[in-house]
Amino acid sequence: MKILVVGSGGREHTIVWKLSKSRHVDKIYAAPGNFGISSMCKCVNINVTELEALADFAEKKEIDLTVVGPELPLTMGIVDVFEEKGLKIFGPTKKASEIEGSKAFAKEFMRKYHIPTASFRIFENYEDARDFVESNDTPLAIKADGLAAGKGALICLNRMESMKALDSMMVKKVFGSAGTRVIIEDILVGEEVSVMAFTDGKTIAPMVSAQDHKRIFDGGFGPNTGGMGAFSPTKVVNDRMMRAIMEQIMEPTVEGLRQEDRLFKGILYAGLMVTEIGPKVIEFNCRFGDPETQVVLPLLKSDLAEIFLSIVEDELELQDIVWKEESAVCVVMASEGYPEKPVKGRRIHGLKDVRKEGCMVFHAGTSRGKDGHVITSGGRVIGIAATDRKLQGAIAKAYKGVGRVSFEGAQFRKDIGHVVGGVKSSFF
Ligand code: AMP
Ligand code: GLY
C-alpha cells in the first residue's frame, strides 16, 4: 500500500514512523514533511493548503490512502476534494471538522446535545462584549472563534485582563479574522487531559489518555503554545473516568454530529477539564494532538494503517486495538523567542546521540541548511520521546535525550510529566 501523509510537524513524523512499521505499507510520501521525516520517506514540496495539488499528486502516484495531520486542510475541505475524485483519505469532512474550526459552532453544538462544557456567551460586536466584561469582574476564558494555532484562548483573572483580551482580539485583531467573533466562558477548575479516539462515525475506539503542557514556562506559566510536552497515560483518567468521558462526551458527540448530517470519521480529540463534578469539554479537535501523538502512538501495539483503512471503510468495529501497558513522555525543544517570534536558522547539534539514550526524536521545525547541517526552521523544533514501564523512568530517559541535543537559545520545560494545577493568567 502507498500512503501520503499531509503535514510537517512532530505529529506527522510520529505518524510516518508508526506507519512505516505496518505490514501493509510499502511506500510513504509526506507533503511537505521536514528534515526528520525525509530520513524515513520521500518528501514532496506541496503545502498542506494546496488541496488540488495534493489530490493531483495522489492521483498521479496512485496513492492508496492519504492521512491528514493538521486541522487547516481538514477545515478547508481536503477530505471533500479527495472524495470527489474517488481518492481514499483518512479524516473528517469540512462540515464535520467545524467542531474544531469554529469554537462558536462547537459550543452551540454542546449546548444542544447536553455535552458538559463551561457556560458561555458568544459576541460578534466589541461594544456588547465590553459591556458584558465590565459588569463581570470574575475570571473568564476569552477565545477567538476561528483557528489560531492553539493560541487563541486567553485566561483572564479580572476585568482589566478581560478588557485587554477583548482589545487584542476584536480591536487590534491579533488573530486576524479568527477574532471577529469571541466566546467568553466561565473558568473550569481541575486537571486538563486529552482524550483522543478513532471513530468511523459509528464505532468509537478511545486511545490511551494523555496530558499536554501548554504553557511555555515551568509550572504552567507564561503564554500558551502549541504544546511543550506530553505524557501518557495519565492516572487522572482511570477506567471509571474513561467510561464517563465516553458516555457523557464522546458518544453523544459522534451521535450528535451524525444527526446534524456531519458524520465524523477520523480522530476526535477532546480537550477536557476533569473537574470535581466530572469531565467537561474545553475544546474539540478534529485530528491527532501535537505533541500527544508523540506519546500515544509509541504505546500502540496494533497496526495503524489497518486502523485507518478500517475507518475509511466503515469497519472499525472489526478492529481489536491493543495498547502497551507502559508510559511515554515527550519533551519539546523550541526555538528562542517561541511562541511570539521564534528565531530560525540555528544549527542543531547532537541529534545522532539521542538514540544512545533509548529515545526517539520526532522532528517538527527542522530543515537542511545550505551547508547540509540540520537547522531550526520553526517554533517547536523537535520532540524527544521515551517509553518505560514507569512514568518516572520515561521522564528520566527523555531528559537524558534532551541533554544530548543543543542549539542556541533552545527552550524546553524541565517539568514535563509533572502537573501543577491551578488557574493561571495568560498575562504574566
Ligand atoms: P482552547 O484553545 O479552547 O483549547 O484553550 C487553550 C487552553 O486554555 C486550554 O488548553 C486550557 O488550558 C485553557 N482554557 C481554555 N478554556 C478554559 C476554561 N474555560 N477554563 C480553564 N481553562 C481554559
Ligand atoms: N496539544 C494540543 C493540540 O494538539 O491542539
Tab-separated table of C-alpha atoms and ligand atoms in Angstrom:
chain	number	residue	atom	x	y	z
A	1	MET	CA	0.000	0.000	0.000
A	2	LYS	CA	1.209	3.537	-0.836
A	3	ILE	CA	0.426	6.250	1.716
A	4	LEU	CA	0.630	10.035	1.589
A	5	VAL	CA	0.894	11.853	4.938
A	6	VAL	CA	-0.048	15.544	4.834
A	7	GLY	CA	1.748	17.819	7.300
A	8	SER	CA	5.189	18.774	8.564
A	9	GLY	CA	5.235	18.600	12.364
A	10	GLY	CA	6.249	16.230	15.134
A	11	ARG	CA	2.803	14.669	14.937
A	12	GLU	CA	3.279	13.804	11.265
A	13	HIS	CA	6.801	12.467	11.910
A	14	THR	CA	5.285	10.148	14.519
A	15	ILE	CA	2.507	9.041	12.157
A	16	VAL	CA	5.076	8.301	9.422
A	17	TRP	CA	7.236	6.387	11.928
A	18	LYS	CA	4.315	4.247	13.070
A	19	LEU	CA	3.002	3.636	9.544
A	20	SER	CA	6.469	2.577	8.434
A	21	LYS	CA	6.123	-0.393	10.815
A	22	SER	CA	2.911	-1.581	9.165
A	23	ARG	CA	2.992	-4.846	7.226
A	24	HIS	CA	0.572	-3.303	4.717
A	25	VAL	CA	2.686	-0.269	3.846
A	26	ASP	CA	5.264	-0.401	1.044
A	27	LYS	CA	5.870	3.279	0.399
A	28	ILE	CA	5.184	6.535	2.220
A	29	TYR	CA	5.248	10.082	0.900
A	30	ALA	CA	4.934	13.197	3.049
A	31	ALA	CA	3.838	16.653	1.939
A	32	PRO	CA	5.687	18.809	2.748
A	33	GLY	CA	7.377	16.886	5.627
A	34	ASN	CA	10.524	18.088	7.373
A	35	PHE	CA	14.173	17.096	7.748
A	36	GLY	CA	13.425	14.199	10.114
A	37	ILE	CA	10.553	12.888	8.023
A	38	SER	CA	12.750	12.975	4.912
A	39	SER	CA	15.039	10.383	6.502
A	40	MET	CA	12.099	7.935	6.671
A	41	CYS	CA	10.193	8.584	3.466
A	42	LYS	CA	10.036	10.732	0.358
A	43	CYS	CA	9.012	14.338	0.990
A	44	VAL	CA	7.253	16.308	-1.730
A	45	ASN	CA	7.167	20.061	-1.759
A	46	ILE	CA	3.422	20.700	-1.678
A	47	ASN	CA	1.952	22.867	1.037
A	48	VAL	CA	-0.860	21.499	3.250
A	49	THR	CA	-3.270	24.124	1.925
A	50	GLU	CA	-2.738	23.245	-1.773
A	51	LEU	CA	-5.653	20.830	-1.813
A	52	GLU	CA	-5.917	20.378	-5.584
A	53	ALA	CA	-2.167	19.877	-5.958
A	54	LEU	CA	-2.228	17.253	-3.191
A	55	ALA	CA	-5.110	15.421	-4.868
A	56	ASP	CA	-3.329	15.562	-8.249
A	57	PHE	CA	-0.222	14.108	-6.641
A	58	ALA	CA	-2.222	11.315	-5.002
A	59	GLU	CA	-3.838	10.501	-8.341
A	60	LYS	CA	-0.581	10.550	-10.284
A	61	LYS	CA	1.293	8.380	-7.780
A	62	GLU	CA	-1.677	6.045	-7.285
A	63	ILE	CA	-1.707	6.625	-3.541
A	64	ASP	CA	-3.919	4.082	-1.771
A	65	LEU	CA	-4.582	6.199	1.311
A	66	THR	CA	-3.919	9.810	2.308
A	67	VAL	CA	-3.663	10.664	6.011
A	68	VAL	CA	-4.094	14.286	7.114
A	69	GLY	CA	-2.259	15.588	10.194
A	70	PRO	CA	-3.176	19.264	10.740
A	71	GLU	CA	-6.566	20.930	11.160
A	72	LEU	CA	-6.172	23.602	8.489
A	73	PRO	CA	-6.521	21.394	5.378
A	74	LEU	CA	-9.334	19.463	7.108
A	75	THR	CA	-11.314	22.606	7.841
A	76	MET	CA	-10.619	23.777	4.273
A	77	GLY	CA	-12.238	20.597	2.947
A	78	ILE	CA	-9.351	18.368	1.821
A	79	VAL	CA	-11.419	15.254	2.507
A	80	ASP	CA	-14.263	16.516	0.318
A	81	VAL	CA	-11.829	17.352	-2.515
A	82	PHE	CA	-10.238	13.886	-2.410
A	83	GLU	CA	-13.537	12.027	-2.093
A	84	GLU	CA	-14.992	13.860	-5.077
A	85	LYS	CA	-12.131	12.454	-7.128
A	86	GLY	CA	-12.667	8.972	-5.705
A	87	LEU	CA	-9.413	9.068	-3.692
A	88	LYS	CA	-9.217	7.364	-0.302
A	89	ILE	CA	-8.435	9.740	2.537
A	90	PHE	CA	-8.453	9.468	6.327
A	91	GLY	CA	-10.060	12.381	8.184
A	92	PRO	CA	-13.343	14.243	8.717
A	93	THR	CA	-15.102	16.267	6.010
A	94	LYS	CA	-15.224	20.051	6.040
A	95	LYS	CA	-18.631	20.028	7.726
A	96	ALA	CA	-17.536	17.570	10.420
A	97	SER	CA	-14.264	19.483	11.021
A	98	GLU	CA	-16.213	22.532	12.072
A	99	ILE	CA	-16.262	21.011	15.539
A	100	GLU	CA	-12.682	22.364	15.715
A	101	GLY	CA	-12.830	25.089	13.053
A	102	SER	CA	-15.432	27.157	14.871
A	103	LYS	CA	-15.497	27.322	18.641
A	104	ALA	CA	-18.895	29.029	18.432
A	105	PHE	CA	-20.293	26.085	16.460
A	106	ALA	CA	-18.731	23.619	18.928
A	107	LYS	CA	-20.195	25.432	21.945
A	108	GLU	CA	-23.704	25.684	20.436
A	109	PHE	CA	-23.483	22.022	19.468
A	110	MET	CA	-22.527	21.030	23.017
A	111	ARG	CA	-25.379	23.078	24.422
A	112	LYS	CA	-27.847	21.398	22.065
A	113	TYR	CA	-26.668	17.858	22.848
A	114	HIS	CA	-26.138	18.403	26.597
A	115	ILE	CA	-22.423	17.692	26.438
A	116	PRO	CA	-20.778	19.050	29.609
A	117	THR	CA	-18.765	22.222	28.968
A	118	ALA	CA	-18.217	25.657	30.566
A	119	SER	CA	-21.190	28.029	30.311
A	120	PHE	CA	-20.576	30.696	27.695
A	121	ARG	CA	-21.696	33.717	25.694
A	122	ILE	CA	-20.847	34.495	22.071
A	123	PHE	CA	-20.202	38.067	20.913
A	124	GLU	CA	-19.832	39.476	17.414
A	125	ASN	CA	-19.717	43.071	18.486
A	126	TYR	CA	-16.926	44.657	20.538
A	127	GLU	CA	-19.201	47.055	22.474
A	128	ASP	CA	-21.503	44.233	23.633
A	129	ALA	CA	-18.548	42.089	24.684
A	130	ARG	CA	-17.020	45.046	26.545
A	131	ASP	CA	-20.307	45.766	28.359
A	132	PHE	CA	-20.508	42.143	29.442
A	133	VAL	CA	-16.938	42.133	30.740
A	134	GLU	CA	-17.402	45.472	32.512
A	135	SER	CA	-20.241	44.008	34.520
A	136	ASN	CA	-18.320	40.777	35.295
A	137	ASP	CA	-15.205	41.067	37.405
A	138	THR	CA	-14.781	37.289	37.582
A	139	PRO	CA	-12.112	35.092	35.985
A	140	LEU	CA	-13.047	34.359	32.364
A	141	ALA	CA	-11.679	32.452	29.391
A	142	ILE	CA	-11.882	34.664	26.293
A	143	LYS	CA	-11.431	32.950	22.946
A	144	ALA	CA	-11.238	33.788	19.278
A	145	ASP	CA	-13.851	31.811	17.343
A	146	GLY	CA	-11.630	30.611	14.493
A	147	LEU	CA	-8.340	28.729	14.226
A	148	ALA	CA	-5.378	30.360	15.963
A	149	ALA	CA	-2.777	27.572	16.227
A	150	GLY	CA	-3.734	26.766	19.816
A	151	LYS	CA	-3.014	30.324	20.933
A	152	GLY	CA	-6.430	31.966	20.606
A	153	ALA	CA	-7.650	31.438	24.182
A	154	LEU	CA	-6.750	33.847	26.958
A	155	ILE	CA	-7.284	33.191	30.659
A	156	CYS	CA	-8.236	36.447	32.342
A	157	LEU	CA	-8.343	36.661	36.120
A	158	ASN	CA	-10.009	40.083	36.392
A	159	ARG	CA	-11.815	42.790	34.464
A	160	MET	CA	-8.615	44.535	33.413
A	161	GLU	CA	-7.197	41.392	31.836
A	162	SER	CA	-10.519	40.620	30.145
A	163	MET	CA	-10.594	44.113	28.615
A	164	LYS	CA	-7.040	43.596	27.356
A	165	ALA	CA	-8.023	40.271	25.781
A	166	LEU	CA	-11.037	41.773	24.016
A	167	ASP	CA	-8.987	44.684	22.784
A	168	SER	CA	-6.324	42.410	21.277
A	169	MET	CA	-8.857	40.075	19.596
A	170	MET	CA	-11.612	42.427	18.452
A	171	VAL	CA	-9.857	45.775	18.044
A	172	LYS	CA	-6.196	45.009	17.308
A	173	LYS	CA	-7.198	41.754	15.597
A	174	VAL	CA	-4.047	39.889	16.599
A	175	PHE	CA	-5.659	36.626	15.446
A	176	GLY	CA	-6.984	38.207	12.239
A	177	SER	CA	-10.479	37.181	11.181
A	178	ALA	CA	-10.449	34.321	13.735
A	179	GLY	CA	-11.254	37.007	16.330
A	180	THR	CA	-14.277	38.531	14.563
A	181	ARG	CA	-16.436	36.556	16.978
A	182	VAL	CA	-15.344	35.821	20.528
A	183	ILE	CA	-16.537	33.303	23.050
A	184	ILE	CA	-16.470	34.312	26.693
A	185	GLU	CA	-16.764	31.425	29.086
A	186	ASP	CA	-16.506	30.538	32.741
A	187	ILE	CA	-13.228	29.205	34.022
A	188	LEU	CA	-13.140	25.480	34.649
A	189	VAL	CA	-11.039	24.275	37.554
A	190	GLY	CA	-9.441	20.850	37.632
A	191	GLU	CA	-6.873	18.812	35.713
A	192	GLU	CA	-6.633	19.179	31.978
A	193	VAL	CA	-6.389	15.960	29.968
A	194	SER	CA	-6.506	14.970	26.313
A	195	VAL	CA	-8.560	12.014	25.170
A	196	MET	CA	-8.388	11.069	21.520
A	197	ALA	CA	-10.466	8.389	19.843
A	198	PHE	CA	-10.561	6.652	16.488
A	199	THR	CA	-14.050	6.743	15.026
A	200	ASP	CA	-15.803	5.834	11.788
A	201	GLY	CA	-18.858	7.798	12.882
A	202	LYS	CA	-20.411	4.696	14.408
A	203	THR	CA	-17.829	2.809	16.471
A	204	ILE	CA	-15.582	4.804	18.822
A	205	ALA	CA	-12.260	3.365	19.987
A	206	PRO	CA	-10.534	5.546	22.601
A	207	MET	CA	-6.760	5.800	22.692
A	208	VAL	CA	-4.734	5.841	25.883
A	209	SER	CA	-5.183	9.167	27.696
A	210	ALA	CA	-2.587	11.923	27.717
A	211	GLN	CA	-1.735	15.234	29.329
A	212	ASP	CA	-0.213	18.112	27.425
A	213	HIS	CA	1.813	21.005	28.881
A	214	LYS	CA	0.516	24.029	27.012
A	215	ARG	CA	2.244	26.996	28.601
A	216	ILE	CA	5.793	27.954	27.678
A	217	PHE	CA	7.286	28.062	31.195
A	218	ASP	CA	7.707	25.528	34.013
A	219	GLY	CA	4.825	25.330	36.446
A	220	GLY	CA	2.368	26.226	33.682
A	221	PHE	CA	3.231	29.924	33.484
A	222	GLY	CA	3.517	32.263	30.508
A	223	PRO	CA	1.738	32.299	27.172
A	224	ASN	CA	0.060	29.288	25.586
A	225	THR	CA	1.982	27.386	22.948
A	226	GLY	CA	1.073	24.571	20.593
A	227	GLY	CA	2.269	22.249	23.403
A	228	MET	CA	5.671	21.964	25.147
A	229	GLY	CA	5.489	18.277	26.014
A	230	ALA	CA	3.140	15.478	26.930
A	231	PHE	CA	2.871	12.186	28.734
A	232	SER	CA	0.626	9.158	28.531
A	233	PRO	CA	-1.337	7.647	30.135
A	234	THR	CA	-2.496	9.916	32.943
A	235	LYS	CA	-3.796	8.493	36.185
A	236	VAL	CA	-6.466	11.207	36.254
A	237	VAL	CA	-8.250	9.176	33.588
A	238	ASN	CA	-8.802	5.849	35.354
A	239	ASP	CA	-11.214	3.264	33.949
A	240	ARG	CA	-14.204	4.887	35.613
A	241	MET	CA	-13.320	8.334	34.314
A	242	MET	CA	-12.736	6.952	30.808
A	243	ARG	CA	-16.199	5.386	30.895
A	244	ALA	CA	-17.704	8.712	31.975
A	245	ILE	CA	-15.838	10.516	29.169
A	246	MET	CA	-17.076	8.000	26.619
A	247	GLU	CA	-20.692	8.054	27.829
A	248	GLN	CA	-21.062	11.758	28.578
A	249	ILE	CA	-18.849	13.220	25.862
A	250	MET	CA	-17.515	11.049	23.040
A	251	GLU	CA	-20.646	9.010	22.299
A	252	PRO	CA	-23.149	11.913	22.309
A	253	THR	CA	-20.722	13.978	20.214
A	254	VAL	CA	-20.274	11.380	17.487
A	255	GLU	CA	-24.004	10.630	17.554
A	256	GLY	CA	-24.935	14.343	17.553
A	257	LEU	CA	-22.655	15.076	14.608
A	258	ARG	CA	-24.293	12.215	12.714
A	259	GLN	CA	-27.723	13.665	13.458
A	260	GLU	CA	-26.564	17.060	12.221
A	261	ASP	CA	-25.516	15.453	8.921
A	262	ARG	CA	-21.863	15.951	9.798
A	263	LEU	CA	-20.755	12.312	10.050
A	264	PHE	CA	-17.350	12.375	11.764
A	265	LYS	CA	-14.724	9.893	10.563
A	266	GLY	CA	-11.163	10.238	11.791
A	267	ILE	CA	-9.658	11.252	15.098
A	268	LEU	CA	-11.918	13.011	17.560
A	269	TYR	CA	-9.808	14.750	20.184
A	270	ALA	CA	-11.466	16.059	23.330
A	271	GLY	CA	-9.515	18.580	25.390
A	272	LEU	CA	-11.100	18.109	28.805
A	273	MET	CA	-11.059	19.545	32.278
A	274	VAL	CA	-11.617	16.842	34.863
A	275	THR	CA	-13.475	18.873	37.486
A	276	GLU	CA	-14.842	17.914	40.889
A	277	ILE	CA	-18.182	17.169	39.272
A	278	GLY	CA	-16.870	15.252	36.294
A	279	PRO	CA	-15.272	15.797	32.886
A	280	LYS	CA	-16.093	18.932	30.886
A	281	VAL	CA	-15.064	19.808	27.357
A	282	ILE	CA	-12.652	22.702	26.887
A	283	GLU	CA	-12.431	22.174	23.147
A	284	PHE	CA	-12.729	19.570	20.428
A	285	ASN	CA	-10.136	18.970	17.764
A	286	CYS	CA	-10.727	17.097	14.544
A	287	ARG	CA	-7.291	15.448	14.332
A	288	PHE	CA	-4.423	13.967	16.328
A	289	GLY	CA	-2.957	16.221	19.034
A	290	ASP	CA	0.568	17.530	18.847
A	291	PRO	CA	2.549	16.565	20.989
A	292	GLU	CA	0.034	13.990	22.335
A	293	THR	CA	0.581	11.819	19.242
A	294	GLN	CA	4.285	11.560	20.081
A	295	VAL	CA	3.366	9.796	23.349
A	296	VAL	CA	0.242	7.902	22.312
A	297	LEU	CA	1.396	6.196	19.092
A	298	PRO	CA	4.548	4.728	20.705
A	299	LEU	CA	2.150	2.893	23.047
A	300	LEU	CA	0.020	1.463	20.220
A	301	LYS	CA	0.733	-2.197	19.552
A	302	SER	CA	-1.734	-2.579	16.679
A	303	ASP	CA	-1.121	-1.759	13.030
A	304	LEU	CA	-2.004	1.907	12.431
A	305	ALA	CA	-2.539	1.550	8.673
A	306	GLU	CA	-5.051	-1.210	9.330
A	307	ILE	CA	-6.970	1.029	11.764
A	308	PHE	CA	-7.007	3.945	9.298
A	309	LEU	CA	-8.259	1.709	6.487
A	310	SER	CA	-10.956	0.177	8.666
A	311	ILE	CA	-12.264	3.673	9.422
A	312	VAL	CA	-12.305	4.722	5.775
A	313	GLU	CA	-14.243	1.520	5.014
A	314	ASP	CA	-16.648	1.896	7.979
A	315	GLU	CA	-15.363	-1.261	9.633
A	316	LEU	CA	-13.753	-0.010	12.826
A	317	GLU	CA	-15.917	-2.387	14.855
A	318	LEU	CA	-13.897	-5.290	13.453
A	319	GLN	CA	-10.599	-3.940	14.829
A	320	ASP	CA	-9.098	-5.172	18.061
A	321	ILE	CA	-6.905	-2.247	19.099
A	322	VAL	CA	-4.183	-3.155	21.606
A	323	TRP	CA	-2.051	-0.818	23.724
A	324	LYS	CA	1.211	-1.396	25.611
A	325	GLU	CA	0.942	-1.176	29.376
A	326	GLU	CA	3.753	1.352	29.601
A	327	SER	CA	4.223	5.099	29.951
A	328	ALA	CA	5.517	7.537	27.361
A	329	VAL	CA	6.881	11.069	27.668
A	330	CYS	CA	7.780	13.665	25.046
A	331	VAL	CA	9.752	16.827	25.789
A	332	VAL	CA	9.539	19.537	23.131
A	333	MET	CA	12.575	21.691	22.408
A	334	ALA	CA	11.529	25.041	20.951
A	335	SER	CA	13.301	27.997	19.398
A	336	GLU	CA	14.376	31.143	21.179
A	337	GLY	CA	11.518	33.656	21.057
A	338	TYR	CA	8.782	30.987	20.735
A	339	PRO	CA	5.780	31.375	20.837
A	340	GLU	CA	5.843	35.072	19.852
A	341	LYS	CA	8.752	35.379	17.433
A	342	PRO	CA	10.755	32.188	17.005
A	343	VAL	CA	14.322	32.677	15.812
A	344	LYS	CA	15.113	30.286	12.960
A	345	GLY	CA	18.203	29.065	11.152
A	346	ARG	CA	20.206	27.874	14.178
A	347	ARG	CA	22.342	24.766	13.775
A	348	ILE	CA	21.200	21.740	15.807
A	349	HIS	CA	23.863	19.555	17.417
A	350	GLY	CA	23.784	16.086	18.923
A	351	LEU	CA	20.711	14.592	17.239
A	352	LYS	CA	22.527	11.353	16.431
A	353	ASP	CA	23.385	10.796	20.098
A	354	VAL	CA	19.794	10.869	21.321
A	355	ARG	CA	19.151	7.271	20.315
A	356	LYS	CA	22.015	6.162	22.566
A	357	GLU	CA	19.748	7.157	25.473
A	358	GLY	CA	16.972	4.906	24.158
A	359	CYS	CA	14.878	7.867	22.971
A	360	MET	CA	13.069	8.671	19.763
A	361	VAL	CA	13.435	12.019	18.025
A	362	PHE	CA	10.385	13.458	16.308
A	363	HIS	CA	11.222	16.461	14.183
A	364	ALA	CA	8.902	19.466	13.904
A	365	GLY	CA	10.605	22.696	12.766
A	366	THR	CA	13.812	21.388	11.202
A	367	SER	CA	15.298	21.658	7.741
A	368	ARG	CA	18.590	21.199	5.938
A	369	GLY	CA	20.759	24.315	5.953
A	370	LYS	CA	22.821	25.464	2.950
A	371	ASP	CA	25.911	23.672	4.254
A	372	GLY	CA	23.978	20.403	4.717
A	373	HIS	CA	23.601	20.641	8.503
A	374	VAL	CA	20.267	20.354	10.292
A	375	ILE	CA	18.933	23.751	11.312
A	376	THR	CA	15.905	25.071	13.187
A	377	SER	CA	13.099	26.262	10.932
A	378	GLY	CA	10.085	26.715	13.194
A	379	GLY	CA	8.794	27.444	16.703
A	380	ARG	CA	8.685	23.914	18.013
A	381	VAL	CA	11.858	22.267	16.732
A	382	ILE	CA	11.994	18.660	17.957
A	383	GLY	CA	10.319	16.347	20.437
A	384	ILE	CA	12.389	13.826	22.368
A	385	ALA	CA	10.218	10.871	23.362
A	386	ALA	CA	10.824	7.819	25.513
A	387	THR	CA	8.815	4.917	26.879
A	388	ASP	CA	9.304	2.891	30.017
A	389	ARG	CA	7.333	0.596	32.298
A	390	LYS	CA	7.009	3.527	34.725
A	391	LEU	CA	6.279	7.213	34.090
A	392	GLN	CA	9.307	8.264	36.163
A	393	GLY	CA	11.539	6.048	34.041
A	394	ALA	CA	10.192	7.535	30.815
A	395	ILE	CA	10.720	11.075	32.156
A	396	ALA	CA	14.323	10.316	33.156
A	397	LYS	CA	15.106	8.757	29.771
A	398	ALA	CA	13.529	11.600	27.787
A	399	TYR	CA	15.529	14.230	29.694
A	400	LYS	CA	18.765	12.271	29.124
A	401	GLY	CA	17.922	12.507	25.430
A	402	VAL	CA	17.265	16.242	25.721
A	403	GLY	CA	20.684	16.610	27.370
A	404	ARG	CA	22.335	15.317	24.183
A	405	VAL	CA	20.811	17.962	21.898
A	406	SER	CA	21.714	21.602	21.711
A	407	PHE	CA	21.023	24.676	19.634
A	408	GLU	CA	21.461	28.318	20.508
A	409	GLY	CA	18.532	29.712	22.519
A	410	ALA	CA	16.764	26.336	22.902
A	411	GLN	CA	13.783	26.467	25.258
A	412	PHE	CA	12.300	23.415	26.939
A	413	ARG	CA	10.363	22.774	30.106
A	414	LYS	CA	12.027	20.873	32.928
A	415	ASP	CA	8.766	19.619	34.426
A	416	ILE	CA	7.178	17.533	31.678
A	417	GLY	CA	5.300	14.664	33.307
A	418	HIS	CA	4.566	16.656	36.468
A	419	VAL	CA	1.316	18.550	36.519
A	420	VAL	CA	0.794	21.581	38.698
A	421	GLY	CA	-2.873	22.540	38.771
A	422	GLY	CA	-4.433	25.953	39.330
A	423	VAL	CA	-5.774	28.686	37.103
A	424	LYS	CA	-3.070	30.993	35.806
A	425	SER	CA	-3.494	34.242	33.940
A	426	SER	CA	-2.300	34.486	30.332
A	427	PHE	CA	-0.928	37.948	31.090
A	428	PHE	CA	2.208	37.285	33.125
B	1	AMP	P1	-8.567	26.226	23.809
B	1	AMP	O1	-7.933	26.953	22.661
B	1	AMP	O2	-10.022	26.409	23.921
B	1	AMP	O3	-8.135	24.790	23.847
B	1	AMP	O4	-7.884	26.810	25.109
B	1	AMP	C1	-6.476	26.787	25.282
B	1	AMP	C2	-6.156	26.481	26.716
B	1	AMP	O5	-6.703	27.481	27.579
B	1	AMP	C3	-6.737	25.184	27.204
B	1	AMP	O6	-5.909	24.124	26.869
B	1	AMP	C4	-6.823	25.426	28.694
B	1	AMP	O7	-5.577	25.239	29.306
B	1	AMP	C5	-7.168	26.878	28.784
B	1	AMP	N1	-8.632	27.063	28.867
B	1	AMP	C6	-9.483	27.273	27.849
B	1	AMP	N2	-10.740	27.402	28.264
B	1	AMP	C7	-10.713	27.283	29.607
B	1	AMP	C8	-11.707	27.335	30.633
B	1	AMP	N3	-12.982	27.551	30.368
B	1	AMP	N4	-11.302	27.172	31.915
B	1	AMP	C9	-9.995	26.966	32.195
B	1	AMP	N5	-9.016	26.903	31.283
B	1	AMP	C10	-9.354	27.063	29.994
B	2	GLY	N1	-1.664	19.699	22.004
B	2	GLY	C1	-2.816	20.433	21.684
B	2	GLY	C2	-3.293	20.294	20.317
B	2	GLY	O1	-2.830	19.473	19.554
B	2	GLY	O2	-4.195	21.034	19.938
